[in-house]
Coordinates of C-alpha atoms in Angstrom, one line a residue:
X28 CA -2.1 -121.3 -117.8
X29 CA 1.1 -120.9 -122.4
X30 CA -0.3 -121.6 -118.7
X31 CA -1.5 -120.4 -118.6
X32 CA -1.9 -118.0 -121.0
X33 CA -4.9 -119.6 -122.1
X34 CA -8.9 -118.7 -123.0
X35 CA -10.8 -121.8 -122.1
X36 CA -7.8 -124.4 -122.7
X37 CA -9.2 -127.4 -120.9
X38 CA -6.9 -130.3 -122.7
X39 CA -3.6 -130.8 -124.7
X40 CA -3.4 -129.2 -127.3
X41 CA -3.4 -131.2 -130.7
X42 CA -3.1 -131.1 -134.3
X43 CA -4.6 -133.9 -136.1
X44 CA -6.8 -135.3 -138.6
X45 CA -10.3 -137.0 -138.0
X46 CA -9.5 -140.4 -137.1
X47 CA -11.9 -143.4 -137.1
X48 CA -14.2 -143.7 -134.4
X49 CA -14.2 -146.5 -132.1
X50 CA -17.7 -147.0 -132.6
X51 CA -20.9 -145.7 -132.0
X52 CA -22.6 -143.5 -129.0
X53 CA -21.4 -146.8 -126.4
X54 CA -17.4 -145.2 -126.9
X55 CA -15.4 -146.0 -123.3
X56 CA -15.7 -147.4 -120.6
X57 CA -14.1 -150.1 -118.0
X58 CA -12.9 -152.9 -120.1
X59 CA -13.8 -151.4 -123.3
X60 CA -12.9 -149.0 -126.0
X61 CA -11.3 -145.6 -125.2
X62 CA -13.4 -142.9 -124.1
X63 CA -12.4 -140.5 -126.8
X64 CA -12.6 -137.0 -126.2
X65 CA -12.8 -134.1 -128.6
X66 CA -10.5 -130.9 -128.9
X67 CA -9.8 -128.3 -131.7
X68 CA -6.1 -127.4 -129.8
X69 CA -3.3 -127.7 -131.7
X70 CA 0.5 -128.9 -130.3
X71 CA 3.4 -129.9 -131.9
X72 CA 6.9 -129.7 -131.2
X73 CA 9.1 -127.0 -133.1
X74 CA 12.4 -126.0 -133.1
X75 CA 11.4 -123.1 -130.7
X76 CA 9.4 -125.8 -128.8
X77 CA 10.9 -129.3 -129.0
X78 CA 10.4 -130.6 -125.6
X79 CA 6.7 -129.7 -125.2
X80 CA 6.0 -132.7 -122.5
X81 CA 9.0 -131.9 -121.0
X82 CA 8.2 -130.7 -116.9
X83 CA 11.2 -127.9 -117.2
X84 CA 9.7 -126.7 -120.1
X85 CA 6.0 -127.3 -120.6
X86 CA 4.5 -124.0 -119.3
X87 CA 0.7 -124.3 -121.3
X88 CA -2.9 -125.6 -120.2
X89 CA -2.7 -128.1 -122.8
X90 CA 1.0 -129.8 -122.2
X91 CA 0.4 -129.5 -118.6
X92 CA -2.8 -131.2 -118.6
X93 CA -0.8 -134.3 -120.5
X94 CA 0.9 -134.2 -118.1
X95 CA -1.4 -133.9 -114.7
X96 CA -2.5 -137.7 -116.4
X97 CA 1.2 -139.3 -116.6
X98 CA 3.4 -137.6 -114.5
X99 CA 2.9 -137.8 -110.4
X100 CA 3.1 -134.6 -108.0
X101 CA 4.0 -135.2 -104.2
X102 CA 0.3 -133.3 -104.2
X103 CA -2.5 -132.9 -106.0
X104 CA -5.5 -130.8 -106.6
X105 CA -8.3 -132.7 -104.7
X106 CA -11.5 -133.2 -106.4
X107 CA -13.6 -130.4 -106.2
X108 CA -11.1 -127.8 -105.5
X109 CA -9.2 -126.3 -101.9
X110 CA -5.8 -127.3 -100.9
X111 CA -3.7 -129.6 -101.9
X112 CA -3.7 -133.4 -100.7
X113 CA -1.3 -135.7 -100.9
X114 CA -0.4 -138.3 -104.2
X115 CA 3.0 -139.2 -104.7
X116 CA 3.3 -138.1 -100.6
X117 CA 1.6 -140.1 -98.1
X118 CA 1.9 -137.2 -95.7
X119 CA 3.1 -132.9 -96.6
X120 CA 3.8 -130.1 -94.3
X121 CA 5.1 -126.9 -92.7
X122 CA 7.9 -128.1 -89.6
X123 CA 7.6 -124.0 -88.9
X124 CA 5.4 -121.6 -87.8
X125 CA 7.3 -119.1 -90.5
X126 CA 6.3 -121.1 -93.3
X127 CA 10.0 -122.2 -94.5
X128 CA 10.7 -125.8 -93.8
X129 CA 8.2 -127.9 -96.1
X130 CA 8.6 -132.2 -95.3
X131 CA 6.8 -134.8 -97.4
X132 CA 6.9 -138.6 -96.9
X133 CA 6.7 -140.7 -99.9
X134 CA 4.1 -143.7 -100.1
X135 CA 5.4 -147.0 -99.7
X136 CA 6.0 -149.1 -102.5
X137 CA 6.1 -146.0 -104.9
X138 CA 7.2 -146.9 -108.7
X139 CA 7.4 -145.4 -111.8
X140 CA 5.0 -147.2 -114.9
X141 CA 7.9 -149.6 -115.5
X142 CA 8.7 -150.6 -112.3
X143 CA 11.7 -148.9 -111.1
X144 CA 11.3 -147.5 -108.0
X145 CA 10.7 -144.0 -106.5
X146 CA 12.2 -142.7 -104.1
X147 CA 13.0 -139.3 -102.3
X148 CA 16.5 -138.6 -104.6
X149 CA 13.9 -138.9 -107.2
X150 CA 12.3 -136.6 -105.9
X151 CA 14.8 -134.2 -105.7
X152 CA 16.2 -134.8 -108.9
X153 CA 13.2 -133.6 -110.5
X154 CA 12.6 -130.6 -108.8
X155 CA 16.3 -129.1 -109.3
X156 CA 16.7 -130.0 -113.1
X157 CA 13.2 -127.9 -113.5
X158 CA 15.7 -125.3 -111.7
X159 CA 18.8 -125.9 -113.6
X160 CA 17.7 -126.0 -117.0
X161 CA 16.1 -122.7 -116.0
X162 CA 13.8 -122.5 -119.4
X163 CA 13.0 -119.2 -120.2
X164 CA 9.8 -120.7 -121.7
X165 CA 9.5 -123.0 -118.3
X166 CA 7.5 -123.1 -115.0
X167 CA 11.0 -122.8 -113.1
X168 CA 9.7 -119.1 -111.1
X169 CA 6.8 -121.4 -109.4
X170 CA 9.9 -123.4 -108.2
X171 CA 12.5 -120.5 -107.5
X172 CA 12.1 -120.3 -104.2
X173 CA 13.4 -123.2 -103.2
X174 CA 16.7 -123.1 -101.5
X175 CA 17.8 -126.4 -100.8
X176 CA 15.8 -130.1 -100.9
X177 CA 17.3 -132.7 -98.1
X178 CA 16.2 -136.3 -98.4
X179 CA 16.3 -138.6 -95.6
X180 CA 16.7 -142.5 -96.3
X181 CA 14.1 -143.7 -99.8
X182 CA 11.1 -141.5 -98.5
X183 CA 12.0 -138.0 -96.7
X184 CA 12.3 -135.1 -98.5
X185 CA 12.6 -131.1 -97.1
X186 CA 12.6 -128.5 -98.9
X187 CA 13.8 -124.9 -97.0
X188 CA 12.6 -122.2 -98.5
X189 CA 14.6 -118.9 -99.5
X190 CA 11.2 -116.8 -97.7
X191 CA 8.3 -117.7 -96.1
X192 CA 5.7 -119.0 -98.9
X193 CA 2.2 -120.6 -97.8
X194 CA 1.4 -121.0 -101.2
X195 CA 4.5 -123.3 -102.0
X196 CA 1.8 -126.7 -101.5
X197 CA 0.3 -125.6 -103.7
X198 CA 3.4 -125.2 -106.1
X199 CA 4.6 -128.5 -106.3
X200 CA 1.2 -129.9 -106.4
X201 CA 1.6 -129.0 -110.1
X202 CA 3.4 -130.8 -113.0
X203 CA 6.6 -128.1 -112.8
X204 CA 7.3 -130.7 -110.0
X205 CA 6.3 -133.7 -111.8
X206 CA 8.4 -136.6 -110.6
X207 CA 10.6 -137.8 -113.3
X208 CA 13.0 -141.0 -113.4
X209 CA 17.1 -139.8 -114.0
X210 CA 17.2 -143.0 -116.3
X211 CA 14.9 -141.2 -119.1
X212 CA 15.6 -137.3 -118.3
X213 CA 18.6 -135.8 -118.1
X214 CA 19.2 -133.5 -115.4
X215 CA 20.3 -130.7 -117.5
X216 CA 18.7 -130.9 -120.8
X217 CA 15.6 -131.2 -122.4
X218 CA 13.9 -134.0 -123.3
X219 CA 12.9 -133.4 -126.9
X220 CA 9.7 -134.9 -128.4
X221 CA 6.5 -136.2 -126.7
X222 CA 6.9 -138.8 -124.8
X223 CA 6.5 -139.0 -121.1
X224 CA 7.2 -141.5 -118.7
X225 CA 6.2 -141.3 -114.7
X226 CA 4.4 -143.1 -112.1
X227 CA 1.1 -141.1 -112.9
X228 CA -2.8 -142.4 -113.6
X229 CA -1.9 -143.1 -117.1
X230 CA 0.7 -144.3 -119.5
X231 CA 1.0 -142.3 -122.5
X232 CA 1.0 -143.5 -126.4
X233 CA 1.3 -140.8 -129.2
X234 CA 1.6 -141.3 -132.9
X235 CA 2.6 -137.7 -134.8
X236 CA 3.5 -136.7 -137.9
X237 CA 5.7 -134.4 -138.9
X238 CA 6.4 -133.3 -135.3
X239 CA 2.5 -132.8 -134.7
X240 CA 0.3 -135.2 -132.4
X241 CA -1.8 -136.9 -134.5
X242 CA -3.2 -139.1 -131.6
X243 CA -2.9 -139.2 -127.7
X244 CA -4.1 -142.2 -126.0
X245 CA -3.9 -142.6 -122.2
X246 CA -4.1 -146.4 -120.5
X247 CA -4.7 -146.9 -117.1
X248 CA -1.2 -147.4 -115.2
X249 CA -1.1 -150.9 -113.4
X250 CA 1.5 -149.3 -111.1
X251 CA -0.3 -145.7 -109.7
X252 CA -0.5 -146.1 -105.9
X253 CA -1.9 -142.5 -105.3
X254 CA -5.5 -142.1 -103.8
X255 CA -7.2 -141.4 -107.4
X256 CA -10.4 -143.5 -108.3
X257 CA -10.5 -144.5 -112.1
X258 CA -13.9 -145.1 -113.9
X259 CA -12.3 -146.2 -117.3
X260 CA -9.2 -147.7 -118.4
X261 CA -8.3 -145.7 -121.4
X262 CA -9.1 -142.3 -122.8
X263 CA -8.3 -140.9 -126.3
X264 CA -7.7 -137.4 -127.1
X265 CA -8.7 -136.2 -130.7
X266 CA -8.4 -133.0 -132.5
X267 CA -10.2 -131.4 -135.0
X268 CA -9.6 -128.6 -137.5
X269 CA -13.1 -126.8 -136.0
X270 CA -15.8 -126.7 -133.8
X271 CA -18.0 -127.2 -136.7
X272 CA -16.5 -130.7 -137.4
X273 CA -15.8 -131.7 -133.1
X274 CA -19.6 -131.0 -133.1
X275 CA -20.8 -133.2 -135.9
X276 CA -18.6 -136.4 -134.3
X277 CA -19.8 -135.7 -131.3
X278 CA -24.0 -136.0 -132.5
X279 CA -22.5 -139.0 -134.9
X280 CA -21.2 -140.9 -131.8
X281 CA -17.6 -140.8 -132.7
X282 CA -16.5 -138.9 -129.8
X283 CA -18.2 -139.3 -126.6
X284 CA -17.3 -135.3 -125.2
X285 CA -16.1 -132.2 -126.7
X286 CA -13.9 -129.4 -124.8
X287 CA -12.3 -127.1 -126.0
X288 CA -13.2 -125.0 -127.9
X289 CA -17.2 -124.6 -128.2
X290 CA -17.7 -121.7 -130.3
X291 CA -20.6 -118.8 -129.3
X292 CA -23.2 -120.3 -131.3
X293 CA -22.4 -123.8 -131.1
X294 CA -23.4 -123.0 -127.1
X295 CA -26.0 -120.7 -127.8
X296 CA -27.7 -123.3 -130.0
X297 CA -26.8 -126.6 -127.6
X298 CA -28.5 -124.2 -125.0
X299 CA -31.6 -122.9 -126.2
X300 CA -32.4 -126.3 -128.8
X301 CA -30.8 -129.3 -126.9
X302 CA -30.2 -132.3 -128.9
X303 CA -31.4 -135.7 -127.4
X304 CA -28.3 -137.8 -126.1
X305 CA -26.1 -134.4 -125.3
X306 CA -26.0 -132.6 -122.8
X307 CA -24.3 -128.8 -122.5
X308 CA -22.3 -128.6 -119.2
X309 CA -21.6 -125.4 -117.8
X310 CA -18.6 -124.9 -115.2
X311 CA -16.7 -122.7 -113.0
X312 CA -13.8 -120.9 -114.9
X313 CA -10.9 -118.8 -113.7
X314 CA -9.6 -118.1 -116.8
X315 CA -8.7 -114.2 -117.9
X316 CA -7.9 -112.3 -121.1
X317 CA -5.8 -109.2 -120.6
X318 CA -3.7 -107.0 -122.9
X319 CA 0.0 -107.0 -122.3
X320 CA 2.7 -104.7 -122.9
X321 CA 6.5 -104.1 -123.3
X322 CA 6.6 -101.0 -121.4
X323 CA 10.1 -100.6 -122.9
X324 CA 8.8 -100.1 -126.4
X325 CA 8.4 -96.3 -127.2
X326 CA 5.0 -96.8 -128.1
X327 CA 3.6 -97.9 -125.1
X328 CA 7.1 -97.0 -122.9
X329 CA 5.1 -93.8 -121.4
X330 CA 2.6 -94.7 -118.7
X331 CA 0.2 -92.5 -120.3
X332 CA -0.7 -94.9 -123.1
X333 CA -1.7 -98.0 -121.1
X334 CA -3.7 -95.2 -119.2
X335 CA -5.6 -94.1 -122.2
X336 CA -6.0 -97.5 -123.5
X337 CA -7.3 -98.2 -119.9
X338 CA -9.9 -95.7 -119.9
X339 CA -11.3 -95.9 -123.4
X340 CA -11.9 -99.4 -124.3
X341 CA -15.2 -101.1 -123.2
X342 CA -15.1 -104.2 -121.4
X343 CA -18.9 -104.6 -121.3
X344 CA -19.3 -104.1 -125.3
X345 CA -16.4 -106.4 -125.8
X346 CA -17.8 -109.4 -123.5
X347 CA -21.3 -108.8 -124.6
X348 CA -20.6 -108.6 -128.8
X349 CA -17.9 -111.5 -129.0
X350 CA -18.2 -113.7 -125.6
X351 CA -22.0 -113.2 -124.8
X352 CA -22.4 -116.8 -123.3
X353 CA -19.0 -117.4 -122.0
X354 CA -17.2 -113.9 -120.6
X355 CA -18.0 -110.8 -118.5
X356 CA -16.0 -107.7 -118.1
X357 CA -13.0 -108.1 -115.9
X358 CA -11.7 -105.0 -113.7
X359 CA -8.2 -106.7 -111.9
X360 CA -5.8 -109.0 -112.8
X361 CA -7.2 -111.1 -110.1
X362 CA -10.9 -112.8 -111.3
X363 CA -13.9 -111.7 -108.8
X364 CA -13.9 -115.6 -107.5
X365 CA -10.7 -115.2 -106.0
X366 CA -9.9 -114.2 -102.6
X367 CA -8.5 -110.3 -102.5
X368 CA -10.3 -109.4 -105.6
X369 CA -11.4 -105.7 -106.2
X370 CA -12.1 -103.9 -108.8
X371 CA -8.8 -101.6 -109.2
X372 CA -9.5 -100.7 -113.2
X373 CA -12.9 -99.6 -112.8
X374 CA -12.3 -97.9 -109.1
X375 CA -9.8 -95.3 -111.4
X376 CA -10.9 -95.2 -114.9
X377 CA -14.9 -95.8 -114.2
X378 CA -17.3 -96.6 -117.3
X379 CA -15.1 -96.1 -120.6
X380 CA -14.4 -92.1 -120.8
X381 CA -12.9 -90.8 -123.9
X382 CA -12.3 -87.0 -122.3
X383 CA -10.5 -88.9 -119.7
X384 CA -8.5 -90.9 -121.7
X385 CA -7.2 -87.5 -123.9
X386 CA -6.3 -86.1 -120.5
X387 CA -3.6 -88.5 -119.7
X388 CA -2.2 -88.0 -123.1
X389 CA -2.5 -84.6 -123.3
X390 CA -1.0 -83.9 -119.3
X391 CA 2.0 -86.3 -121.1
X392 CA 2.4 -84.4 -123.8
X393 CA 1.9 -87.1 -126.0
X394 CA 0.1 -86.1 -130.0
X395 CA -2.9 -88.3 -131.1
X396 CA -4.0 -90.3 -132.6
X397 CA -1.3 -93.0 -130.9
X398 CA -0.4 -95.3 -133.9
X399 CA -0.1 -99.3 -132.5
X400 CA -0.5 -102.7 -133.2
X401 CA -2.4 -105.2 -131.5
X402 CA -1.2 -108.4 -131.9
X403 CA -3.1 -111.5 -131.0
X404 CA -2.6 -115.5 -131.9
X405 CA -4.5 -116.6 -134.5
X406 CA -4.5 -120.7 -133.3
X407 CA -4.7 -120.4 -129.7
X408 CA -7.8 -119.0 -128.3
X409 CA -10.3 -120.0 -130.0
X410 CA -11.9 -118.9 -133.3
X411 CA -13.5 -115.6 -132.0
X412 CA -10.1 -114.3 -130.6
X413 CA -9.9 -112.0 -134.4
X414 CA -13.5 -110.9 -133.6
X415 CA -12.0 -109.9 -130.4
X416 CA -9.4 -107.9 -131.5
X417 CA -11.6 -106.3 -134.6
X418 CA -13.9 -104.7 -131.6
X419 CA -10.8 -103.8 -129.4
X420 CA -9.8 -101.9 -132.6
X421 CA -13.1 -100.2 -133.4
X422 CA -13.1 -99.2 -130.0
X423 CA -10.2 -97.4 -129.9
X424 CA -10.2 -96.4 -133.3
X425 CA -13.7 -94.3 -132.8
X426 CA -11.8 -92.5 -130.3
X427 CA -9.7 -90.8 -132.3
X428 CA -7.1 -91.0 -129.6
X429 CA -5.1 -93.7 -131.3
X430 CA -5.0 -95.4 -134.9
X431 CA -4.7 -99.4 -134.0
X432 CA -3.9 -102.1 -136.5
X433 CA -4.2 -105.9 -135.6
X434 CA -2.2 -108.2 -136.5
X435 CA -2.4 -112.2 -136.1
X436 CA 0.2 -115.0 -135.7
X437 CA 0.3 -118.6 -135.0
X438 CA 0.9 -119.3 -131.3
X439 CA 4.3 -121.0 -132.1
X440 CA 6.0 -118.0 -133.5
X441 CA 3.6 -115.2 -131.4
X442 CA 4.7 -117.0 -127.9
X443 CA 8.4 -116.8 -129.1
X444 CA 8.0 -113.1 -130.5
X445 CA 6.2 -111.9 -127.6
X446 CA 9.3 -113.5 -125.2
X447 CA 11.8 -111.6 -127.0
X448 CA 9.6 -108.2 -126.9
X449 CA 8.9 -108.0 -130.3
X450 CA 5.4 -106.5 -129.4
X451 CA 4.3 -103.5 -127.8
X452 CA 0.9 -104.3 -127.6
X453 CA -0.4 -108.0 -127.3
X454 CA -3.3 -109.8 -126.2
X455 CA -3.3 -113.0 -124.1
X456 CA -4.8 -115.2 -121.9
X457 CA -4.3 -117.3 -118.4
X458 CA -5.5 -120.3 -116.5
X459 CA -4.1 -120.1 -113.2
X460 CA -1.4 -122.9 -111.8
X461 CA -3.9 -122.8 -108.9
X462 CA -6.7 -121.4 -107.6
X463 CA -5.0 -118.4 -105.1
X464 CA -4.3 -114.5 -106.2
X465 CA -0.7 -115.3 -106.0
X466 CA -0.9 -116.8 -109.0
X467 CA -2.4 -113.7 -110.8
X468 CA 0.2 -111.7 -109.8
X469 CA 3.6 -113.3 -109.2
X470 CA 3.6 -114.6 -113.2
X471 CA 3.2 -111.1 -114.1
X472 CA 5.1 -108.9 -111.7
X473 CA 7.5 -111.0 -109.8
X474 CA 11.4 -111.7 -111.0
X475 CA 11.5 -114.2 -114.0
X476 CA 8.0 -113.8 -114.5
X477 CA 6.2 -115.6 -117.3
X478 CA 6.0 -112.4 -120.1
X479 CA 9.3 -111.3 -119.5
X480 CA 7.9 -108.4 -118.7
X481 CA 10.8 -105.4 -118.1
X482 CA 8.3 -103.8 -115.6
X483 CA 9.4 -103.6 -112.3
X484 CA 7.1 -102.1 -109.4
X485 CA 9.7 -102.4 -106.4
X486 CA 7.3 -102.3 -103.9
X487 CA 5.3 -105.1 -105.5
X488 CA 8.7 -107.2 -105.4
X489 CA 10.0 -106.7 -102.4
X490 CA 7.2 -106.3 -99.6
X491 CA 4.0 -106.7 -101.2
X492 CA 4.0 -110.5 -102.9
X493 CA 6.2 -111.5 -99.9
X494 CA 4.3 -110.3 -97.4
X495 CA 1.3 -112.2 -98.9
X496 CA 3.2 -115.4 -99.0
X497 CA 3.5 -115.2 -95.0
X498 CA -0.1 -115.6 -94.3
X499 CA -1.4 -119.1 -93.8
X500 CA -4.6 -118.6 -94.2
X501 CA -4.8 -117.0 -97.0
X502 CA -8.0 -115.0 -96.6
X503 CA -5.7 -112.8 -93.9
X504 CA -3.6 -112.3 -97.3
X505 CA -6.3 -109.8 -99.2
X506 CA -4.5 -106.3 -98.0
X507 CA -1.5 -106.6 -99.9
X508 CA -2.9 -108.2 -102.6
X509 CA -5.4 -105.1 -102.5
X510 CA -2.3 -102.8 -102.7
X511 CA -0.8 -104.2 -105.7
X512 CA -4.2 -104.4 -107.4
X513 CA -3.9 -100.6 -107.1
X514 CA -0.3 -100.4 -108.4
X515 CA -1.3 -102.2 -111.7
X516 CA -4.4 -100.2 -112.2
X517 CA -2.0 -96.9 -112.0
X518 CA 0.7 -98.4 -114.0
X519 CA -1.0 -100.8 -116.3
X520 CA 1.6 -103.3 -117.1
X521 CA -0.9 -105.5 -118.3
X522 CA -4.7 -104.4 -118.2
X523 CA -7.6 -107.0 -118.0
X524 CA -10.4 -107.7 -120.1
X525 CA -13.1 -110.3 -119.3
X526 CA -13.3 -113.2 -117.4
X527 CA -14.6 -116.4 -118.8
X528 CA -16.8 -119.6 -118.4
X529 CA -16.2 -122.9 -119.4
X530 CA -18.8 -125.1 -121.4
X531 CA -18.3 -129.1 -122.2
X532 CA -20.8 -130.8 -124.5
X533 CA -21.1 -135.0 -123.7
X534 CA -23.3 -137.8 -125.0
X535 CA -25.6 -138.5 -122.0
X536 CA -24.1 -142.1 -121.0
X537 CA -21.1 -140.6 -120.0
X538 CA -20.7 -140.1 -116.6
X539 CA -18.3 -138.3 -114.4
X540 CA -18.5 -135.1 -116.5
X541 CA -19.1 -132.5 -114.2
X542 CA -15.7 -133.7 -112.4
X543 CA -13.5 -133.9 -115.9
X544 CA -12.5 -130.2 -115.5
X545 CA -12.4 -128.3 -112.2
X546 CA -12.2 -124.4 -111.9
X547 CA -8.4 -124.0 -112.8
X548 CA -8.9 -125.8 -116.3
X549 CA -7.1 -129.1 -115.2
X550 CA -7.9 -132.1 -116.6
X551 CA -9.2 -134.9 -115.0
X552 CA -9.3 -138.3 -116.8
X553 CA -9.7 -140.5 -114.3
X554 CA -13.0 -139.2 -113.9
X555 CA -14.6 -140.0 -116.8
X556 CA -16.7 -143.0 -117.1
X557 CA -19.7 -145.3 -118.9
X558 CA -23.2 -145.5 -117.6
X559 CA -26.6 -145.4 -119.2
X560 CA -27.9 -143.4 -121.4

């Protein structure tokens, strides 16, 4: 998680007012009202944004989790995490031992929500106008790789494969291959506004105002023939200016669950003085917060600077005074649930060491204090993300090494600022696109990589990430993702922060909770239900 640069984004993002309830604590259900859901995102389409439910474009844990509900993927995350099984696909796999040759069959009888059907040239359609369009703001590197789709007859497709990539079913098992029909999208432009149309779970419905979604109801699609197992028939997605407010619905009975975002004390206090008829669910998260940088702005251009920054600031103080209930420190891009995990950062800098930090400015020849900005998103995060950022800069402030301001922006202009390398300094976060260290590394050091980063590690690029994507099993994979671990560590092109939790809050006759939301922050509908309270 935009993709996935995201702290705890669970669900779309919206921007809304309260709306009325659909009354009382008995909200959703089979046959009944909407299960309605609670959110304090925001999303709206802009001029730099105006396609934010478009596949070729939608590149955030919020849009993509609109569209994991509507749109179908040939595969799919399976319930409680591992590889990918099949949805749109009756059958996937590798025709090579070298990992180059993917074939998928398409279900029988596949159609979209208004009955046309699907077929394999839909397929392929899809898949290449996420690579022509090419959107710099887009999920097109997941898909780069791709050298040439075949289809055989309504239901075979191939894809070969530029280089040997075990990871790829796990690419198109997310919505950057969403199947889309050529009679609605267009194969090389956007499709601007927020409607979606597929052959997923749900249909969507939105109602917006000014370009903002104001409402986002999902109804069960009468035409799905994947293998998913609904327990309601329509879910509504809410947003509210604050936690404060989400909260107070939720004890009222006006929404049946709350996501994102729970603030620290709203899960402090659910935890240690529950209410009767809520329950506080805590879950797996593979979310991270890092710091990136433009390493072609003279402020942070000389290695030396990330490596002081690096060595002075305090993961532990940070995770323990803003995020005590939801974070701990983070020492490598990739979290320490992930397969090839090590601790690079703390294996070269150690605890935080001002003496070492003036030594890597001092053997550059570089004067202190450093003057920089920090610039965070004000509307992304979460609420604490200022809090954040004023300890980041009392940190490194009591150093006397540098002299940091912060600065905050609304996600729409930060994401576009950040793009264009308006910012030496900024802070971020990402869900990943799926649960394997290639996807902590690749969007941040491969070619067309999601922060338009200017740094280049060759090594990374040309032997490293591909050798990785060779092994099969992906365990066999940890060496070279050890090795490039070590390269960021030295060369800090982004440097890691904490790594965080995730927390739901439901009424207690809601059932299917613990399944709305696996490890990778996707969103799970389908799963939510109506028992007893």
């Amino acid at each position: 998680m935009n993709r996935k640069t995201l702290v705890l984004p669970a669900v779309i993002g919206l921007l809304a007012p309260v709306l009325a309830a659909c009354g009382g604590p008995d909200i959703g259900g089979k046959g009944g009202d909407a299960i309605v859901v609670g959110t304090t995102d925001q999303f709206s389409a802009t001029k730099e944004a105006p396609a934010p439910f478009d596949p070729a474009f939608a590149y955030d844990a919020g849009a993509w989790n609109v569209l994991r509900q509507t749109l179908q993927t040939l595969m799919r995350a399976p319930r409680g995490g591992g590889e990918p099984v099949p949805d749109a696909a009756s059958k996937c796999g590798f025709t090579d031992t070298q990992n180059e040759s993917y074939r998928c069959t398409l279900r029988s009888g596949l159609t979209f929500a208004d009955g046309d059907a699907v077929t394999a040239e839909d397929v392929k359609f899809s898949i290449e106008r996420v690579l022509k369009i090419k959107n710099d703001n887009g999920p097109v590197a997941l898909l780069s790789n791709i050298d040439m789709i075949e289809t055989n007859g309504d239901s075979g497709i191939v894809f070969h494969l530029k280089t040997p990539d075990a990871t790829f079913p796990y690419k198109i098992a997310t919505p950057a291959a969403g199947i889309v029909d050529s009679d609605t999208y267009k194969a090389k432009q956007l499709r601007d506004g927020v409607e979606v149309d597929g052959s997923g779970p749900y249909t969507l419905e939105t109602e917006t105002e000014g370009g903002k979604v104001v409402k986002a109801v999902f109804t069960k699609n009468s035409e799905y023939k994947g293998d998913l197992k609904f327990q309601n028939d329509k879910v509504e997605l809410r947003s509210f200016p604050d936690a404060a407010s989400m909260e107070k619905a939720l004890r009222d009975g006006e929404i049946s669950l709350m996501t994102r975002t729970l603030d620290q004390d709203q899960i402090k206090k659910l935890s240690e003085n529950p209410v009767e008829g809520i329950d506080l669910i805590e879950m797996p998260g593979l979310e991270i917060r890092y710091l990136g940088f433009n390493t072609e702005d003279s402020v942070v251009k000389s290695k030396a600077v990330r490596q002081a920054l690096a060595a002075v600031i305090d993961r532990g103080q940070l995770a323990s005074k803003v995020y005590p209930a939801t974070a701990e420190p983070l020492y490598s891009i990739i979290p320490n649930t992930i397969v090839g995990h090590q601790n690079s950062f703390f294996n070269k800098y150690g605890e935080p060491n001002r003496q070492k930090a003036a030594g890597f400015l001092r053997a550059a020849g570089i004067n202190t204090p450093v003057k920089l900005t920090l610039n965070y998103t004000t509307d992304h995060y979460g609420t604490a993300t200022k809090a954040e950022f004023e300890v980041l800069q009392e940190q490194l402030n009591a150093s006397d090494l540098f002299d940091v301001t912060i600065e905050g922006t609304e996600w729409s202009k930060f994401r576009e600022n950040q793009k264009r390398g308006e910012y030496a300094v900024y802070g971020m976060g990402w869900f990943p696109d799926f649960p394997d260290a290639d996807n902590y590394v690749a969007p941040f050091l491969d070619k067309d990589n999601f922060l338009n980063s200017p740094y280049v590690s060759v090594e990374t690029r040309n032997k490293l990430i591909p050798e990785s994507r060779r092994a099969t099993d992906r365990g066999s994979a940890a060496k070279p993702f050890e090795r490039i671990q070590e390269i960021v560590a030295n060369d800090v092109p982004v440097l890691p922060l904490w790594q965080g939790k995730q927390y739901v809050a439901a009424r207690d006759d809601i059932t299917g909770v613990e399944w709305a939301i696996n490890s990778s922050s996707d969103l799970q509908l389908w799963e939510l239900g109506r028992g007893v309270s």
